[in-house]
PDB file of C-alpha atoms and ligand atoms in Angstrom:
ATOM      1  CA  MET A   5      -0.077  -0.035  -0.091  1.00 59.00           C
ATOM      2  CA  THR A   6       1.814   3.533  -1.014  1.00 74.00           C
ATOM      3  CA  PRO A   7       1.060   6.378   1.492  1.00 87.00           C
ATOM      4  CA  GLU A   8      -0.840   9.262   0.369  1.00 96.00           C
ATOM      5  CA  ILE A   9       1.049  12.167   1.273  1.00 97.00           C
ATOM      6  CA  ARG A  10      -0.501  15.842   1.099  1.00 97.00           C
ATOM      7  CA  ILE A  11       1.442  18.881   2.295  1.00 97.00           C
ATOM      8  CA  PHE A  12       0.201  21.837   3.661  1.00 97.00           C
ATOM      9  CA  THR A  13       1.098  25.520   3.588  1.00 97.00           C
ATOM     10  CA  ASN A  14       0.695  25.458   7.615  1.00 92.00           C
ATOM     11  CA  ALA A  15      -0.681  23.566  10.492  1.00 89.00           C
ATOM     12  CA  ALA A  16      -3.512  25.531  10.281  1.00 93.00           C
ATOM     13  CA  LEU A  17      -4.746  24.132   6.849  1.00 97.00           C
ATOM     14  CA  LEU A  18      -3.434  20.670   7.742  1.00 97.00           C
ATOM     15  CA  ALA A  19      -5.660  20.570  10.994  1.00 97.00           C
ATOM     16  CA  HIS A  20      -8.694  21.525   8.663  1.00 98.00           C
ATOM     17  CA  ALA A  21      -8.002  19.255   6.250  1.00 98.00           C
ATOM     18  CA  ALA A  22      -7.679  16.590   9.143  1.00 98.00           C
ATOM     19  CA  ALA A  23     -10.401  17.554  10.617  1.00 98.00           C
ATOM     20  CA  GLU A  24     -12.076  17.126   7.361  1.00 98.00           C
ATOM     21  CA  GLU A  25     -10.613  13.639   6.711  1.00 98.00           C
ATOM     22  CA  VAL A  26     -12.226  12.695  10.359  1.00 98.00           C
ATOM     23  CA  VAL A  27     -15.609  13.511   9.820  1.00 98.00           C
ATOM     24  CA  ARG A  28     -15.765  11.799   6.577  1.00 98.00           C
ATOM     25  CA  ILE A  29     -14.705   8.552   7.687  1.00 98.00           C
ATOM     26  CA  ALA A  30     -16.734   8.971  10.875  1.00 99.00           C
ATOM     27  CA  ASN A  31     -19.478   9.217   8.691  1.00 98.00           C
ATOM     28  CA  GLU A  32     -19.170   6.542   6.449  1.00 98.00           C
ATOM     29  CA  ALA A  33     -18.547   4.193   9.494  1.00 98.00           C
ATOM     30  CA  VAL A  34     -21.420   5.272  11.142  1.00 98.00           C
ATOM     31  CA  ALA A  35     -23.710   4.384   7.853  1.00 98.00           C
ATOM     32  CA  ALA A  36     -22.120   1.560   7.290  1.00 98.00           C
ATOM     33  CA  ARG A  37     -21.783  -0.059  10.678  1.00 97.00           C
ATOM     34  CA  GLY A  38     -23.823   2.363  13.537  1.00 98.00           C
ATOM     35  CA  LYS A  39     -20.359   3.525  15.443  1.00 97.00           C
ATOM     36  CA  PHE A  40     -17.029   5.114  14.544  1.00 98.00           C
ATOM     37  CA  THR A  41     -14.069   3.894  16.235  1.00 98.00           C
ATOM     38  CA  LEU A  42     -11.538   5.976  16.712  1.00 99.00           C
ATOM     39  CA  ALA A  43      -7.963   6.120  18.269  1.00 99.00           C
ATOM     40  CA  LEU A  44      -6.615   9.619  19.163  1.00 99.00           C
ATOM     41  CA  ALA A  45      -2.812  10.304  19.231  1.00 98.00           C
ATOM     42  CA  GLY A  46      -1.186  12.153  21.854  1.00 98.00           C
ATOM     43  CA  GLY A  47       1.465  15.133  22.299  1.00 97.00           C
ATOM     44  CA  SER A  48       1.005  17.984  20.744  1.00 97.00           C
ATOM     45  CA  THR A  49       0.118  18.296  17.155  1.00 97.00           C
ATOM     46  CA  PRO A  50      -3.315  16.947  17.107  1.00 98.00           C
ATOM     47  CA  LYS A  51      -4.102  19.622  19.006  1.00 98.00           C
ATOM     48  CA  ALA A  52      -5.678  22.178  16.753  1.00 98.00           C
ATOM     49  CA  LEU A  53      -7.441  19.283  15.166  1.00 98.00           C
ATOM     50  CA  TYR A  54      -9.055  18.623  18.301  1.00 98.00           C
ATOM     51  CA  SER A  55     -10.296  21.767  19.292  1.00 98.00           C
ATOM     52  CA  LEU A  56     -11.467  22.476  15.366  1.00 98.00           C
ATOM     53  CA  LEU A  57     -13.491  19.501  15.899  1.00 98.00           C
ATOM     54  CA  ALA A  58     -15.058  20.651  19.211  1.00 98.00           C
ATOM     55  CA  GLY A  59     -15.073  24.515  17.908  1.00 98.00           C
ATOM     56  CA  ASP A  60     -15.648  24.809  14.414  1.00 98.00           C
ATOM     57  CA  SER A  61     -19.655  24.947  13.830  1.00 97.00           C
ATOM     58  CA  GLN A  62     -20.059  23.417  10.553  1.00 98.00           C
ATOM     59  CA  LEU A  63     -17.242  20.314  11.886  1.00 98.00           C
ATOM     60  CA  HIS A  64     -19.245  20.376  15.401  1.00 98.00           C
ATOM     61  CA  ALA A  65     -22.176  19.698  13.644  1.00 98.00           C
ATOM     62  CA  ALA A  66     -21.264  17.334  11.073  1.00 98.00           C
ATOM     63  CA  MET A  67     -19.741  15.052  13.477  1.00 98.00           C
ATOM     64  CA  PRO A  68     -21.413  11.884  14.853  1.00 98.00           C
ATOM     65  CA  TRP A  69     -20.861  12.443  18.307  1.00 98.00           C
ATOM     66  CA  THR A  70     -23.083  10.089  19.946  1.00 98.00           C
ATOM     67  CA  LYS A  71     -22.225   7.104  17.545  1.00 98.00           C
ATOM     68  CA  THR A  72     -18.285   7.620  18.326  1.00 98.00           C
ATOM     69  CA  HIS A  73     -16.290   5.607  20.477  1.00 98.00           C
ATOM     70  CA  PHE A  74     -12.859   7.190  21.401  1.00 98.00           C
ATOM     71  CA  PHE A  75      -9.538   5.183  22.494  1.00 99.00           C
ATOM     72  CA  TRP A  76      -5.738   6.175  22.607  1.00 98.00           C
ATOM     73  CA  GLY A  77      -3.255   4.732  20.682  1.00 98.00           C
ATOM     74  CA  ASP A  78      -0.546   5.738  23.501  1.00 98.00           C
ATOM     75  CA  GLU A  79      -0.863   6.995  27.195  1.00 98.00           C
ATOM     76  CA  ARG A  80       1.958   8.016  29.321  1.00 98.00           C
ATOM     77  CA  HIS A  81       1.822   6.063  32.328  1.00 98.00           C
ATOM     78  CA  VAL A  82       0.809   9.063  34.490  1.00 98.00           C
ATOM     79  CA  VAL A  83      -2.610   9.961  36.366  1.00 98.00           C
ATOM     80  CA  PRO A  84      -5.651  11.111  33.994  1.00 97.00           C
ATOM     81  CA  ASP A  85      -5.416  14.630  35.138  1.00 97.00           C
ATOM     82  CA  HIS A  86      -1.700  14.836  34.625  1.00 98.00           C
ATOM     83  CA  ALA A  87       0.080  17.579  32.512  1.00 98.00           C
ATOM     84  CA  GLU A  88       1.486  14.803  30.198  1.00 97.00           C
ATOM     85  CA  SER A  89      -1.690  13.193  30.085  1.00 98.00           C
ATOM     86  CA  ASN A  90      -3.204  12.489  26.629  1.00 98.00           C
ATOM     87  CA  PHE A  91      -6.327  11.788  27.743  1.00 98.00           C
ATOM     88  CA  ARG A  92      -6.096  15.300  29.493  1.00 98.00           C
ATOM     89  CA  MET A  93      -5.168  16.915  26.386  1.00 98.00           C
ATOM     90  CA  ALA A  94      -7.875  15.199  24.261  1.00 98.00           C
ATOM     91  CA  ASN A  95     -10.222  15.959  27.096  1.00 98.00           C
ATOM     92  CA  GLU A  96      -9.558  20.144  27.166  1.00 98.00           C
ATOM     93  CA  THR A  97      -9.503  20.410  23.915  1.00 98.00           C
ATOM     94  CA  MET A  98     -12.258  18.315  22.583  1.00 98.00           C
ATOM     95  CA  LEU A  99     -14.394  16.078  24.628  1.00 98.00           C
ATOM     96  CA  ALA A 100     -15.236  18.167  27.524  1.00 98.00           C
ATOM     97  CA  HIS A 101     -16.826  20.600  24.816  1.00 98.00           C
ATOM     98  CA  VAL A 102     -18.838  18.303  22.933  1.00 98.00           C
ATOM     99  CA  PRO A 103     -21.695  15.308  23.334  1.00 98.00           C
ATOM    100  CA  VAL A 104     -20.045  12.276  23.394  1.00 98.00           C
ATOM    101  CA  PRO A 105     -21.555   9.406  25.833  1.00 98.00           C
ATOM    102  CA  HIS A 106     -19.315   9.385  28.820  1.00 98.00           C
ATOM    103  CA  GLU A 107     -19.129   5.249  28.230  1.00 98.00           C
ATOM    104  CA  HIS A 108     -18.055   6.259  24.678  1.00 98.00           C
ATOM    105  CA  ILE A 109     -14.679   7.695  26.056  1.00 98.00           C
ATOM    106  CA  HIS A 110     -12.324   4.039  26.639  1.00 98.00           C
ATOM    107  CA  ARG A 111      -9.283   5.867  28.179  1.00 98.00           C
ATOM    108  CA  VAL A 112      -6.080   3.911  29.675  1.00 98.00           C
ATOM    109  CA  ARG A 113      -6.532   3.612  33.076  1.00 98.00           C
ATOM    110  CA  SER A 114      -3.190   5.012  33.304  1.00 98.00           C
ATOM    111  CA  GLU A 115      -2.881   5.771  37.160  1.00 98.00           C
ATOM    112  CA  GLU A 116      -2.377   1.458  37.656  1.00 98.00           C
ATOM    113  CA  PRO A 117       0.712   1.624  39.454  1.00 98.00           C
ATOM    114  CA  HIS A 118       1.870  -1.649  37.117  1.00 98.00           C
ATOM    115  CA  ALA A 119       1.931  -0.208  33.491  1.00 98.00           C
ATOM    116  CA  ALA A 120       1.734  -3.659  32.366  1.00 98.00           C
ATOM    117  CA  ARG A 121      -1.715  -3.768  33.942  1.00 98.00           C
ATOM    118  CA  ALA A 122      -3.035  -1.331  32.354  1.00 98.00           C
ATOM    119  CA  ALA A 123      -1.707  -2.457  29.196  1.00 98.00           C
ATOM    120  CA  GLU A 124      -2.992  -5.853  29.636  1.00 98.00           C
ATOM    121  CA  GLU A 125      -6.701  -3.897  31.169  1.00 98.00           C
ATOM    122  CA  TYR A 126      -6.927  -1.931  27.686  1.00 98.00           C
ATOM    123  CA  GLU A 127      -6.845  -5.042  25.624  1.00 98.00           C
ATOM    124  CA  ARG A 128      -9.541  -6.170  27.385  1.00 98.00           C
ATOM    125  CA  THR A 129     -11.572  -3.206  26.798  1.00 98.00           C
ATOM    126  CA  LEU A 130     -10.626  -3.711  23.354  1.00 98.00           C
ATOM    127  CA  ARG A 131     -12.053  -6.772  23.400  1.00 97.00           C
ATOM    128  CA  THR A 132     -15.313  -5.684  25.433  1.00 96.00           C
ATOM    129  CA  VAL A 133     -16.233  -2.817  23.028  1.00 97.00           C
ATOM    130  CA  PHE A 134     -15.430  -4.327  19.545  1.00 97.00           C
ATOM    131  CA  GLY A 135     -17.157  -7.818  20.561  1.00 94.00           C
ATOM    132  CA  GLY A 136     -14.618 -11.127  20.712  1.00 83.00           C
ATOM    133  CA  GLU A 137     -11.133 -12.098  19.879  1.00 86.00           C
ATOM    134  CA  ALA A 138     -10.693 -10.783  16.403  1.00 95.00           C
ATOM    135  CA  MET A 139      -8.395  -8.134  16.697  1.00 98.00           C
ATOM    136  CA  PRO A 140     -10.315  -5.010  16.205  1.00 98.00           C
ATOM    137  CA  ARG A 141     -10.241  -3.191  12.844  1.00 98.00           C
ATOM    138  CA  PHE A 142     -10.582   0.333  14.022  1.00 98.00           C
ATOM    139  CA  ASP A 143     -12.145   3.111  11.992  1.00 98.00           C
ATOM    140  CA  LEU A 144      -9.552   5.156  11.950  1.00 99.00           C
ATOM    141  CA  ILE A 145      -6.023   5.541  14.051  1.00 99.00           C
ATOM    142  CA  LEU A 146      -4.509   9.278  14.310  1.00 99.00           C
ATOM    143  CA  LEU A 147      -1.103   9.119  14.695  1.00 99.00           C
ATOM    144  CA  GLY A 148       1.948  11.601  15.321  1.00 98.00           C
ATOM    145  CA  MET A 149       6.009  11.126  14.575  1.00 98.00           C
ATOM    146  CA  GLY A 150       8.694  12.418  17.001  1.00 98.00           C
ATOM    147  CA  THR A 151      11.614  13.757  15.781  1.00 98.00           C
ATOM    148  CA  ASP A 152      13.053  10.202  16.153  1.00 98.00           C
ATOM    149  CA  GLY A 153      10.307   8.572  14.098  1.00 98.00           C
ATOM    150  CA  HIS A 154       8.396   7.130  16.914  1.00 98.00           C
ATOM    151  CA  THR A 155       5.064   6.923  16.469  1.00 98.00           C
ATOM    152  CA  ALA A 156       2.539   5.960  19.080  1.00 98.00           C
ATOM    153  CA  SER A 157       4.809   4.730  22.131  1.00 98.00           C
ATOM    154  CA  LEU A 158       6.738   2.892  19.610  1.00 98.00           C
ATOM    155  CA  PHE A 159      10.040   4.151  20.380  1.00 98.00           C
ATOM    156  CA  PRO A 160      13.435   3.214  18.133  1.00 98.00           C
ATOM    157  CA  ASN A 161      15.069   0.002  19.575  1.00 98.00           C
ATOM    158  CA  THR A 162      12.505  -0.873  22.014  1.00 98.00           C
ATOM    159  CA  SER A 163      10.802  -4.254  22.934  1.00 98.00           C
ATOM    160  CA  ALA A 164       7.139  -2.881  21.944  1.00 98.00           C
ATOM    161  CA  LEU A 165       8.828  -2.897  18.167  1.00 98.00           C
ATOM    162  CA  LEU A 166       8.624  -6.579  18.435  1.00 97.00           C
ATOM    163  CA  GLU A 167       5.288  -7.331  19.618  1.00 98.00           C
ATOM    164  CA  LYS A 168       3.745  -9.472  17.581  1.00 97.00           C
ATOM    165  CA  GLN A 169       0.578 -10.939  19.684  1.00 96.00           C
ATOM    166  CA  HIS A 170      -0.876  -8.362  21.814  1.00 98.00           C
ATOM    167  CA  TRP A 171      -2.404  -5.501  20.539  1.00 98.00           C
ATOM    168  CA  VAL A 172      -1.465  -3.158  23.666  1.00 98.00           C
ATOM    169  CA  VAL A 173       1.696  -3.502  25.577  1.00 98.00           C
ATOM    170  CA  ALA A 174       3.500  -1.348  28.240  1.00 98.00           C
ATOM    171  CA  ASN A 175       7.005  -0.126  26.647  1.00 98.00           C
ATOM    172  CA  TRP A 176       9.690   0.735  28.694  1.00 98.00           C
ATOM    173  CA  VAL A 177      11.324   4.630  27.011  1.00 98.00           C
ATOM    174  CA  PRO A 178      14.959   4.719  28.427  1.00 98.00           C
ATOM    175  CA  LYS A 179      15.571   7.715  27.262  1.00 97.00           C
ATOM    176  CA  LEU A 180      12.402   9.161  28.926  1.00 98.00           C
ATOM    177  CA  ASN A 181      13.379   6.811  31.911  1.00 98.00           C
ATOM    178  CA  ALA A 182       9.427   6.220  31.674  1.00 98.00           C
ATOM    179  CA  TRP A 183       6.818   3.105  31.357  1.00 98.00           C
ATOM    180  CA  ARG A 184       4.505   3.485  28.234  1.00 98.00           C
ATOM    181  CA  VAL A 185       1.048   2.373  27.336  1.00 98.00           C
ATOM    182  CA  THR A 186       0.971   1.653  23.478  1.00 99.00           C
ATOM    183  CA  PHE A 187      -0.896  -0.058  20.681  1.00 99.00           C
ATOM    184  CA  THR A 188       1.348  -2.518  18.731  1.00 98.00           C
ATOM    185  CA  ALA A 189       2.312  -2.135  15.271  1.00 98.00           C
ATOM    186  CA  PRO A 190      -0.079  -5.176  14.581  1.00 98.00           C
ATOM    187  CA  LEU A 191      -3.201  -3.169  15.801  1.00 98.00           C
ATOM    188  CA  ILE A 192      -2.356   0.052  14.089  1.00 98.00           C
ATOM    189  CA  ASN A 193      -2.132  -1.884  10.800  1.00 98.00           C
ATOM    190  CA  ASN A 194      -5.302  -3.325  11.168  1.00 98.00           C
ATOM    191  CA  ALA A 195      -6.923  -0.447  11.047  1.00 98.00           C
ATOM    192  CA  ALA A 196      -9.176   0.348   8.374  1.00 98.00           C
ATOM    193  CA  ASN A 197      -7.634   4.282   8.151  1.00 98.00           C
ATOM    194  CA  VAL A 198      -4.347   5.240   9.323  1.00 98.00           C
ATOM    195  CA  LEU A 199      -3.889   9.087   9.668  1.00 98.00           C
ATOM    196  CA  PHE A 200       0.157  10.864  10.266  1.00 98.00           C
ATOM    197  CA  LEU A 201      -0.505  14.253  11.228  1.00 98.00           C
ATOM    198  CA  VAL A 202       3.078  16.002  11.296  1.00 98.00           C
ATOM    199  CA  ALA A 203       4.272  19.776  11.398  1.00 97.00           C
ATOM    200  CA  GLY A 204       7.361  21.836  11.989  1.00 97.00           C
ATOM    201  CA  GLY A 205      10.822  21.781  10.548  1.00 97.00           C
ATOM    202  CA  ASP A 206      12.160  19.356  13.215  1.00 97.00           C
ATOM    203  CA  LYS A 207      10.563  16.802  11.471  1.00 98.00           C
ATOM    204  CA  ALA A 208      11.940  17.202   7.915  1.00 98.00           C
ATOM    205  CA  GLU A 209      14.665  14.899   8.302  1.00 98.00           C
ATOM    206  CA  PRO A 210      13.150  11.963  10.239  1.00 98.00           C
ATOM    207  CA  LEU A 211      10.350  12.182   7.961  1.00 98.00           C
ATOM    208  CA  HIS A 212      12.368  12.178   4.916  1.00 97.00           C
ATOM    209  CA  ALA A 213      14.325   9.008   6.377  1.00 97.00           C
ATOM    210  CA  VAL A 214      10.812   7.586   7.230  1.00 98.00           C
ATOM    211  CA  LEU A 215       9.151   7.803   4.189  1.00 97.00           C
ATOM    212  CA  GLN A 216      12.448   7.573   1.490  1.00 95.00           C
ATOM    213  CA  GLY A 217      14.723   6.140   3.556  1.00 96.00           C
ATOM    214  CA  ALA A 218      15.902   2.741   3.845  1.00 97.00           C
ATOM    215  CA  ARG A 219      14.167   0.224   5.658  1.00 97.00           C
ATOM    216  CA  GLN A 220      14.994   0.506   9.207  1.00 98.00           C
ATOM    217  CA  PRO A 221      12.100   0.331  11.756  1.00 98.00           C
ATOM    218  CA  GLU A 222      14.194  -0.451  14.721  1.00 98.00           C
ATOM    219  CA  GLN A 223      15.588   3.426  13.837  1.00 98.00           C
ATOM    220  CA  TYR A 224      12.512   4.723  12.551  1.00 98.00           C
ATOM    221  CA  PRO A 225       9.334   3.144  13.905  1.00 98.00           C
ATOM    222  CA  SER A 226       6.798   5.077  12.137  1.00 98.00           C
ATOM    223  CA  GLN A 227       7.759   2.689   9.041  1.00 98.00           C
ATOM    224  CA  LEU A 228       6.244   0.055  10.858  1.00 98.00           C
ATOM    225  CA  VAL A 229       2.876   1.608   9.965  1.00 98.00           C
ATOM    226  CA  GLN A 230       1.759  -0.317   6.850  1.00 98.00           C
ATOM    227  CA  PRO A 231      -1.698  -1.194   7.252  1.00 97.00           C
ATOM    228  CA  THR A 232      -2.212  -4.566   5.743  1.00 97.00           C
ATOM    229  CA  ALA A 233      -5.768  -3.847   4.145  1.00 97.00           C
ATOM    230  CA  GLY A 234      -6.269   0.032   5.127  1.00 97.00           C
ATOM    231  CA  ARG A 235      -5.851   3.423   3.765  1.00 97.00           C
ATOM    232  CA  LEU A 236      -2.128   5.282   5.002  1.00 98.00           C
ATOM    233  CA  LEU A 237      -2.438   9.184   4.658  1.00 98.00           C
ATOM    234  CA  TRP A 238       0.373  11.655   5.675  1.00 98.00           C
ATOM    235  CA  LEU A 239      -0.891  15.011   6.651  1.00 98.00           C
ATOM    236  CA  VAL A 240       2.221  17.243   6.621  1.00 98.00           C
ATOM    237  CA  ASP A 241       3.130  21.170   6.657  1.00 97.00           C
ATOM    238  CA  VAL A 242       5.667  22.186   4.378  1.00 97.00           C
ATOM    239  CA  ALA A 243       8.428  22.831   7.092  1.00 97.00           C
ATOM    240  CA  ALA A 244       8.131  19.182   7.941  1.00 97.00           C
ATOM    241  CA  GLY A 245       7.860  17.627   4.218  1.00 96.00           C
ATOM    242  CA  GLN A 246      10.065  20.105   2.646  1.00 94.00           C
ATOM    243  CA  SER A 247      12.200  16.938   1.750  1.00 89.00           C
ATOM    244  CA  VAL A 248       8.992  14.717   1.022  1.00 89.00           C
ATOM    245  CA  ALA A 249       7.389  14.606  -2.588  1.00 83.00           C
ATOM    246  CA  PRO A 250       3.724  14.771  -2.226  1.00 82.00           C
ATOM    247  CA  ARG A 251       1.895  11.773  -3.729  1.00 86.00           C
ATOM    248  CA  PRO A 252      -1.560  11.572  -4.438  1.00 87.00           C
TER     249      PRO A 252
HETATM  250  C1  6PG B  16       2.737  10.400  22.953  1.00 80.13           C
HETATM  251  C2  6PG B  16       2.378  10.449  21.051  1.00 80.13           C
HETATM  252  C3  6PG B  16       3.511  10.462  20.231  1.00 80.13           C
HETATM  253  C4  6PG B  16       3.709  11.657  19.470  1.00 80.13           C
HETATM  254  C5  6PG B  16       4.684  12.187  19.054  1.00 80.13           C
HETATM  255  C6  6PG B  16       4.744  13.760  18.226  1.00 80.13           C
HETATM  256  O1  6PG B  16       1.801  10.112  23.653  1.00 80.13           O
HETATM  257  O2  6PG B  16       3.668  11.438  22.695  1.00 80.13           O
HETATM  258  O3  6PG B  16       1.365   9.619  20.829  1.00 80.13           O
HETATM  259  O4  6PG B  16       3.165   9.389  19.204  1.00 80.13           O
HETATM  260  O5  6PG B  16       2.417  11.570  18.616  1.00 80.13           O
HETATM  261  O6  6PG B  16       5.908  12.273  19.854  1.00 80.13           O
HETATM  262  O7  6PG B  16       4.221  14.392  19.142  1.00 80.13           O
HETATM  263  P1  6PG B  16       3.713  16.139  18.831  1.00 80.13           P
HETATM  264  O8  6PG B  16       2.879  16.132  17.789  1.00 80.13           O
HETATM  265  O9  6PG B  16       4.091  17.033  19.781  1.00 80.13           O
HETATM  266  O10 6PG B  16       5.451  16.237  17.820  1.00 80.13           O
END
C-alpha cells in the first residue's frame, strides 16, 4: 500500500484537512456499521485538530458524536489529570466540549501502578467494545511522529517494536526514563484508516528518512505502520515536508 502524502502551507490548513478526513470517515463508518471507532494521538500536533472538531460549528455539527467511541493509541504512565496525560489533552481540547456519551470514552487506566497491568486491562477493554477475540479493526487511528521517528509510543530500539501477538503493551522508554502504554504495530496495521499528522521543521529529516530512506524500523518505528488492508494518509506541513514529494 503506497501511502498518500499531502503537504499544506501551514499547520492550520493541515488541521482543517485532517478534521474533514475525520468527519468523512466517521460518517461512512456510522452509515455502514452504526458506530465510529477512533483512536486518538497524543502530543501537541493533534491539539489544533481536536479544538477544530469541537469548536468549528460546521465540523462540530457534522461529527456523529453520539455514535463515536474514543480510544487512545498510546498513553503516558501518569494519572489522567497529569499535565503529560494524552487523555487530559484530548479532554480539554475536545471531549469536554462535545456530546460524547461518557461510556464511549475509553481511556487507558494509566493511574494503575503497574504499566503492564494497565496495558492488559486496556486490551480487555478493546475486546469488550469490539466484541470478541478477533483483532479490532479501528475505523481510524490518528498518529503523530516524533523527531526520532517514533509513533504512538513505539520508540526506537524498544521492546514494543517486536510485539506480534498483543494489541496493547507497556513499553519502557529509556530515553524518557518512563513507562508508556501503546498500541502495537499489528493492531495499528489492522485499521481501516491510519492518518499521520506531522508539522514543524524539526520533523523534516526524520520524515524524509521514514518515507524515502532505507527501511530500518528499529531506528524509525513509524516505518512499521503499513496497514495490511487499510488506507495510510500522511498530512504534513511544508516545514516538515520540505524534503518529501507529495503523493496522491
Ligand atoms: C505521545 C504521542 C507521540 C506523538 C509524537 C509527536 O504520547 O507523545 O502519541 O507519538 O504523536 O511524539 O508529538 P508532537 O505532536 O508533540 O510533535
